[in-house]
Short mmCIF file of N, CA, C and O in Angstrom, two decimals:
data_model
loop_
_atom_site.label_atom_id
_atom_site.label_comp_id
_atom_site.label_asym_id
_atom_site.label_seq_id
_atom_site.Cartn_x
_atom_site.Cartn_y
_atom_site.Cartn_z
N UNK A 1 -3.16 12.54 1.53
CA UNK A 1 -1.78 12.91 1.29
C UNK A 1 -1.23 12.26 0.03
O UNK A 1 -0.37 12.89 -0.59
N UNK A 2 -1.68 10.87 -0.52
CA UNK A 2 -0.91 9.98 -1.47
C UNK A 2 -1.80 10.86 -2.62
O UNK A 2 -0.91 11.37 -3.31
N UNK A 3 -2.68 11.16 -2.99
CA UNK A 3 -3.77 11.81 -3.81
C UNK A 3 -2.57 13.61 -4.22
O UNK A 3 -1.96 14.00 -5.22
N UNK A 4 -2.73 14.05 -3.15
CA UNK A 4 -2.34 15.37 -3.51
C UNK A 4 -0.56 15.12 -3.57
O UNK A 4 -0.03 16.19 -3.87
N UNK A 5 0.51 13.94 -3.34
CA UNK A 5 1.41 13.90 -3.65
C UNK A 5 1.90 13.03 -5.44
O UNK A 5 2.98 12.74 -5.95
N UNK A 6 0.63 12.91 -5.83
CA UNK A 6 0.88 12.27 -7.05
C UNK A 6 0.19 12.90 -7.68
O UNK A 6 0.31 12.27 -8.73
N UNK A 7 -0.98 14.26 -8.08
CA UNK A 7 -1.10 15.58 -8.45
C UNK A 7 0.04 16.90 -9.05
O UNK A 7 0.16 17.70 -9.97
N UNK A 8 0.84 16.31 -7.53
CA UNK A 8 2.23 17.62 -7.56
C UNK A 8 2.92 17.39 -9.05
O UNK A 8 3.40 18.30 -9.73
N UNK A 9 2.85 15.78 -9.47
CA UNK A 9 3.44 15.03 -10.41
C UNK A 9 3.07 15.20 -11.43
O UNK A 9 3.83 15.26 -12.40
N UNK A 10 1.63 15.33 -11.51
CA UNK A 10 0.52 15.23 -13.34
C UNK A 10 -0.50 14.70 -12.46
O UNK A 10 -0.50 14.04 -11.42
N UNK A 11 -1.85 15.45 -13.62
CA UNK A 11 -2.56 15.26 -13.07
C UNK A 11 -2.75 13.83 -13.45
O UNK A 11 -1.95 13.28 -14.21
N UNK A 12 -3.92 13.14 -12.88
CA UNK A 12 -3.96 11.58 -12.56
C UNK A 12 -5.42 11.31 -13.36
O UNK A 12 -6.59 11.43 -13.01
N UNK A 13 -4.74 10.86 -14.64
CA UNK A 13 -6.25 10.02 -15.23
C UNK A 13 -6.93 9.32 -14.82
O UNK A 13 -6.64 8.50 -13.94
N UNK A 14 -8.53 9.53 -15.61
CA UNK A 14 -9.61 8.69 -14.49
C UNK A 14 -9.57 6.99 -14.53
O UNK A 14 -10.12 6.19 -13.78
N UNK A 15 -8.87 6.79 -15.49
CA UNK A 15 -8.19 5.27 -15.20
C UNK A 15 -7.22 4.71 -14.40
O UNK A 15 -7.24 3.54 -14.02
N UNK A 16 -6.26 5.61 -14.10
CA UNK A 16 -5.56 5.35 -12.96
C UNK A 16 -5.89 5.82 -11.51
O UNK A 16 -6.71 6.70 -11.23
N UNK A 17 -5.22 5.19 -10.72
CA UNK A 17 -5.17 5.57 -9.10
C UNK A 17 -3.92 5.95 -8.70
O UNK A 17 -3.00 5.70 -9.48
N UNK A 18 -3.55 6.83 -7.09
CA UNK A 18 -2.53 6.72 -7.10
C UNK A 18 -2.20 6.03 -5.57
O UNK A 18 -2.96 5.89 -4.62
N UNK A 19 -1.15 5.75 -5.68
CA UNK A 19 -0.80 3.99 -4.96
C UNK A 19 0.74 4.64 -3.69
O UNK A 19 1.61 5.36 -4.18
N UNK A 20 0.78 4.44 -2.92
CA UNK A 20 2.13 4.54 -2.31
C UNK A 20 2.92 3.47 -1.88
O UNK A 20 2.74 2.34 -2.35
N UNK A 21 3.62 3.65 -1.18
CA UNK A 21 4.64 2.70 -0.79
C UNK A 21 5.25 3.47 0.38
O UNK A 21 5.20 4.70 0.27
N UNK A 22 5.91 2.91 1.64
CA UNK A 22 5.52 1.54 2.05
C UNK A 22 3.58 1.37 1.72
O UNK A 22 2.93 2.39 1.50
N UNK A 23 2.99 0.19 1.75
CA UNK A 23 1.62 -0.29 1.75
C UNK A 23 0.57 0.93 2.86
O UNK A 23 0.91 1.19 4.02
N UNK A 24 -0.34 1.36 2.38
CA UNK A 24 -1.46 2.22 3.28
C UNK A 24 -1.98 1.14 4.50
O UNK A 24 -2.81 1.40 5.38
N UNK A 25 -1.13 -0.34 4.25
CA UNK A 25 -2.19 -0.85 5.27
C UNK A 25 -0.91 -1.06 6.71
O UNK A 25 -1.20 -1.78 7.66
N UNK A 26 0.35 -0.38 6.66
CA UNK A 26 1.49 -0.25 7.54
C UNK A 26 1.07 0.88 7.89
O UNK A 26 0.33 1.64 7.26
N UNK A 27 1.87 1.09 9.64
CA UNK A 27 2.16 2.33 10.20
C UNK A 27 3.01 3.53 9.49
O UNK A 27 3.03 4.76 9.55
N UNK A 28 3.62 2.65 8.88
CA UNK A 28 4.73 3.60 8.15
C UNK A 28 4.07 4.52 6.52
O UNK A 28 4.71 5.36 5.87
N UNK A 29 2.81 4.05 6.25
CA UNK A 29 2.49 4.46 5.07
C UNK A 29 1.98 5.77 5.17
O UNK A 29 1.87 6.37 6.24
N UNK A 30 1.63 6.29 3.89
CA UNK A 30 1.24 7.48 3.54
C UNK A 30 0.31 8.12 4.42
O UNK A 30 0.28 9.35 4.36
N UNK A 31 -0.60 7.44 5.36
CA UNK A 31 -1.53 7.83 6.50
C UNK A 31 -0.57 8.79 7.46
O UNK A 31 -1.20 9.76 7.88
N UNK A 32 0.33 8.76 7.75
CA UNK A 32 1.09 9.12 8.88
C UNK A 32 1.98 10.05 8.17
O UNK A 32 2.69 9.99 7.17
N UNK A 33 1.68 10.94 9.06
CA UNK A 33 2.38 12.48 8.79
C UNK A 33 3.59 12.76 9.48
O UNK A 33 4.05 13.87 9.74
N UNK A 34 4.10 11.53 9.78
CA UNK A 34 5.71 11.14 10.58
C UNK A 34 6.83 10.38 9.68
O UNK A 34 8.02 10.16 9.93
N UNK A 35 6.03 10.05 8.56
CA UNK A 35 7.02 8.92 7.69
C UNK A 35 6.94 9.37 6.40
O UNK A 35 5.81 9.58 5.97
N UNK A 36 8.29 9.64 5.38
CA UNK A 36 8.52 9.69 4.38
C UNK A 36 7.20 8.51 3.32
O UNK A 36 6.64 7.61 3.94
N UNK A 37 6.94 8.69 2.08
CA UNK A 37 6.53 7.29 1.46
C UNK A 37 6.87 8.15 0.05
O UNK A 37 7.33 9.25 -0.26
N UNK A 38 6.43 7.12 -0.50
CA UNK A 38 6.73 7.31 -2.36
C UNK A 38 5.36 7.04 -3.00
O UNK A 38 4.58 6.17 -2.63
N UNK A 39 5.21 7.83 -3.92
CA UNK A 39 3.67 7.69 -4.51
C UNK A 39 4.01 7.80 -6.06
O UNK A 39 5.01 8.25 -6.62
N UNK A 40 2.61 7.14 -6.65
CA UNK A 40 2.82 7.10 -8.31
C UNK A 40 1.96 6.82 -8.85
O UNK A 40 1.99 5.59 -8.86
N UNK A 41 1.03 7.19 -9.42
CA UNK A 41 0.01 7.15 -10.44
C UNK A 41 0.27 5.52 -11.23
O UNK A 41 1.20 5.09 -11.92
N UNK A 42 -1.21 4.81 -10.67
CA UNK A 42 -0.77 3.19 -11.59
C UNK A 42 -1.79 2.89 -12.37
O UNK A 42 -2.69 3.72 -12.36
N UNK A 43 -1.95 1.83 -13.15
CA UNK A 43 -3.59 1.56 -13.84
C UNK A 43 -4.71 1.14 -12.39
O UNK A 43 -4.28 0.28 -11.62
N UNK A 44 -5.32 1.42 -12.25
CA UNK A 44 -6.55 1.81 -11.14
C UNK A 44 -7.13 0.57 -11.19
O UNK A 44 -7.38 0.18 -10.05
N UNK A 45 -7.49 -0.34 -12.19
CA UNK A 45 -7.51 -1.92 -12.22
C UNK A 45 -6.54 -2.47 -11.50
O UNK A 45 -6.83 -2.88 -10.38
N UNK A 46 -5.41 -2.58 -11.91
CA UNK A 46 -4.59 -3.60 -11.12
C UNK A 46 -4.01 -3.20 -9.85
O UNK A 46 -3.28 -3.99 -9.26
N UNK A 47 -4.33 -1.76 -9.27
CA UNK A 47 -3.88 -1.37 -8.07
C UNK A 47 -5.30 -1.72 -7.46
O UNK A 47 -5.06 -2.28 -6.39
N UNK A 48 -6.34 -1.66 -7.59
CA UNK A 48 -7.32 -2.61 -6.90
C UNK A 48 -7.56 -4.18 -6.66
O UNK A 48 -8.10 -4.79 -5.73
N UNK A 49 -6.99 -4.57 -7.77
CA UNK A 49 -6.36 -6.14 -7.61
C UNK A 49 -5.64 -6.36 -6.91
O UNK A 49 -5.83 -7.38 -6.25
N UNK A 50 -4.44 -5.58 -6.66
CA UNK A 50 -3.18 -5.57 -5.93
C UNK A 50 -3.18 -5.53 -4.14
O UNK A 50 -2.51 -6.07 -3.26
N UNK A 51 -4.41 -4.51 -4.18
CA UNK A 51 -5.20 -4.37 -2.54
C UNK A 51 -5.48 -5.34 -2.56
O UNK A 51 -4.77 -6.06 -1.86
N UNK A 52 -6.33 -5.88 -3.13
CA UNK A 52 -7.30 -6.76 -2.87
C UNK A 52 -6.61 -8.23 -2.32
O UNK A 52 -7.08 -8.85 -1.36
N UNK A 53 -5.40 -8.69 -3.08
CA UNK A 53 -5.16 -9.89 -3.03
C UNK A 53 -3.45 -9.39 -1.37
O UNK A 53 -2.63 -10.19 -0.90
N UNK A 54 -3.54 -8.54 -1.19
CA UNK A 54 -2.86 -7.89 -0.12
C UNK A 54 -3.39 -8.28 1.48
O UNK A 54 -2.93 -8.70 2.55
N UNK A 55 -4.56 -7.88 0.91
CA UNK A 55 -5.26 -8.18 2.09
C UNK A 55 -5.68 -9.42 2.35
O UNK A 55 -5.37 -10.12 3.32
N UNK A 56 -6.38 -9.66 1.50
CA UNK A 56 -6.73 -11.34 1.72
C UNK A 56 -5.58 -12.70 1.88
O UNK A 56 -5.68 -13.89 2.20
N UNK A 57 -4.24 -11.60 1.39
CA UNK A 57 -3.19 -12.78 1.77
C UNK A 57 -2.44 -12.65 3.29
O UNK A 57 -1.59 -13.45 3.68
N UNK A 58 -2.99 -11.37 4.14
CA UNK A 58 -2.66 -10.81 5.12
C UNK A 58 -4.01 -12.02 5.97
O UNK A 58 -3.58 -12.85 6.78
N UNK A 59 -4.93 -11.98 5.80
CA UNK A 59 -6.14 -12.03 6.64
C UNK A 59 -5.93 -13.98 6.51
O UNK A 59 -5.43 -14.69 7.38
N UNK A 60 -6.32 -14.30 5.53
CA UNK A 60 -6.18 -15.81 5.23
C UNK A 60 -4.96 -16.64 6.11
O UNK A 60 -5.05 -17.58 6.90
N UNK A 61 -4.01 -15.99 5.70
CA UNK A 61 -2.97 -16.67 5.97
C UNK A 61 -2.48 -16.24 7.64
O UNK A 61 -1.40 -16.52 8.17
N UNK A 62 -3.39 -15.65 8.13
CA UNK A 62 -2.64 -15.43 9.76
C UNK A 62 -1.74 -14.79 10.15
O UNK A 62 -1.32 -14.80 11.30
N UNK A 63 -1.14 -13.89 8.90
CA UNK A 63 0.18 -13.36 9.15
C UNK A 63 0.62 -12.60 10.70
O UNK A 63 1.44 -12.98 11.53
N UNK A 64 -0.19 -11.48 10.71
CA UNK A 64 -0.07 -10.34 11.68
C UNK A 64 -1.83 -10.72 12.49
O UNK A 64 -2.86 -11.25 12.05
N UNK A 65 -1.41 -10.10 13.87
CA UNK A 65 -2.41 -10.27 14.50
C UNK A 65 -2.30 -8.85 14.97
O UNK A 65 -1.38 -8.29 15.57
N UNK A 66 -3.35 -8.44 14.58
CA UNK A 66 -3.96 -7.17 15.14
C UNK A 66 -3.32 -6.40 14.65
O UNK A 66 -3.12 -6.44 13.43
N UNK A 67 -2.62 -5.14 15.67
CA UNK A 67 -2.02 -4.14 15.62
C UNK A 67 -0.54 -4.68 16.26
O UNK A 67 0.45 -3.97 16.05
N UNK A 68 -0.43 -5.54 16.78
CA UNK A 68 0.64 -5.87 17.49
C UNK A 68 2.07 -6.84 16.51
O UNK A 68 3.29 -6.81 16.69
N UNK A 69 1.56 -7.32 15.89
CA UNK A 69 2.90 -7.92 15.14
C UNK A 69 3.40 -6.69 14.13
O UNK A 69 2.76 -5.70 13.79
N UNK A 70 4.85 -7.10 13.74
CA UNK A 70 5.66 -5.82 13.04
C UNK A 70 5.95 -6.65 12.17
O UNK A 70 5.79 -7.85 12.34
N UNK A 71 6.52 -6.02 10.90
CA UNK A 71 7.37 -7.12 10.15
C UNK A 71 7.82 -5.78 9.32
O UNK A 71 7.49 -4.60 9.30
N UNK A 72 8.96 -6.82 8.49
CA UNK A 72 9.82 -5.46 7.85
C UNK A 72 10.03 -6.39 5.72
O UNK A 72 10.25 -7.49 5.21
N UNK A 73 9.76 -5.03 5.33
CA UNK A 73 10.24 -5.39 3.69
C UNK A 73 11.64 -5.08 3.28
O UNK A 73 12.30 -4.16 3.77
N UNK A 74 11.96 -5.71 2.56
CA UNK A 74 13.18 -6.05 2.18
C UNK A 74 13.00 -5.63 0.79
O UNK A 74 12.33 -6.26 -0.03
N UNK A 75 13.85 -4.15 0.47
CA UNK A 75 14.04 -4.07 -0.77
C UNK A 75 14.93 -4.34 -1.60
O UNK A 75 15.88 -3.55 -1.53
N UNK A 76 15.04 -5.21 -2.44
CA UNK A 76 16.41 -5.39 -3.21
C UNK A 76 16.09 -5.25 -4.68
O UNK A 76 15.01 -5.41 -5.25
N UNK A 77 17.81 -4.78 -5.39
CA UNK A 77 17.57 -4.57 -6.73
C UNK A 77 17.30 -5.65 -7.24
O UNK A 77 17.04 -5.73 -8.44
#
């Protein structure tokens, strides 16, 4: 879905990826065909960096356990 909603946009050079928001690794993300998200073509390097250090700051640090903890982002200007 994040692929063919950032297409609709331009097509997507082979240097970039395209990335959504909320995170693919929430219930609420682009996986789920129940929730709005926002998508955008980024440099494909640093949106793999960006996973990368996502997760490992999720996993390391103990945040969420399992499927069962929730937490919420806070967007501000």
């Amino acid at each position: 879905m994040v692929r063919q909603a950032c297409n609709q946009l331009r097509p997507i050079p082979s240097d970039e990826q395209c990335d959504e928001y909320p995170f693919a690794a929430t219930m609420e993300g682009a996986a789920s065909p129940d929730w709005d998200f926002s998508a955008k073509a980024v440099n494909g390097r640093e949106n793999t960096r960006a996973g990368g250090y996502l997760r490992w700051y999720v996993f390391w640090d103990r945040m969420l356990y399992r499927d069962m903890d929730s937490y919420y982002v806070n967007i501000i200007d």
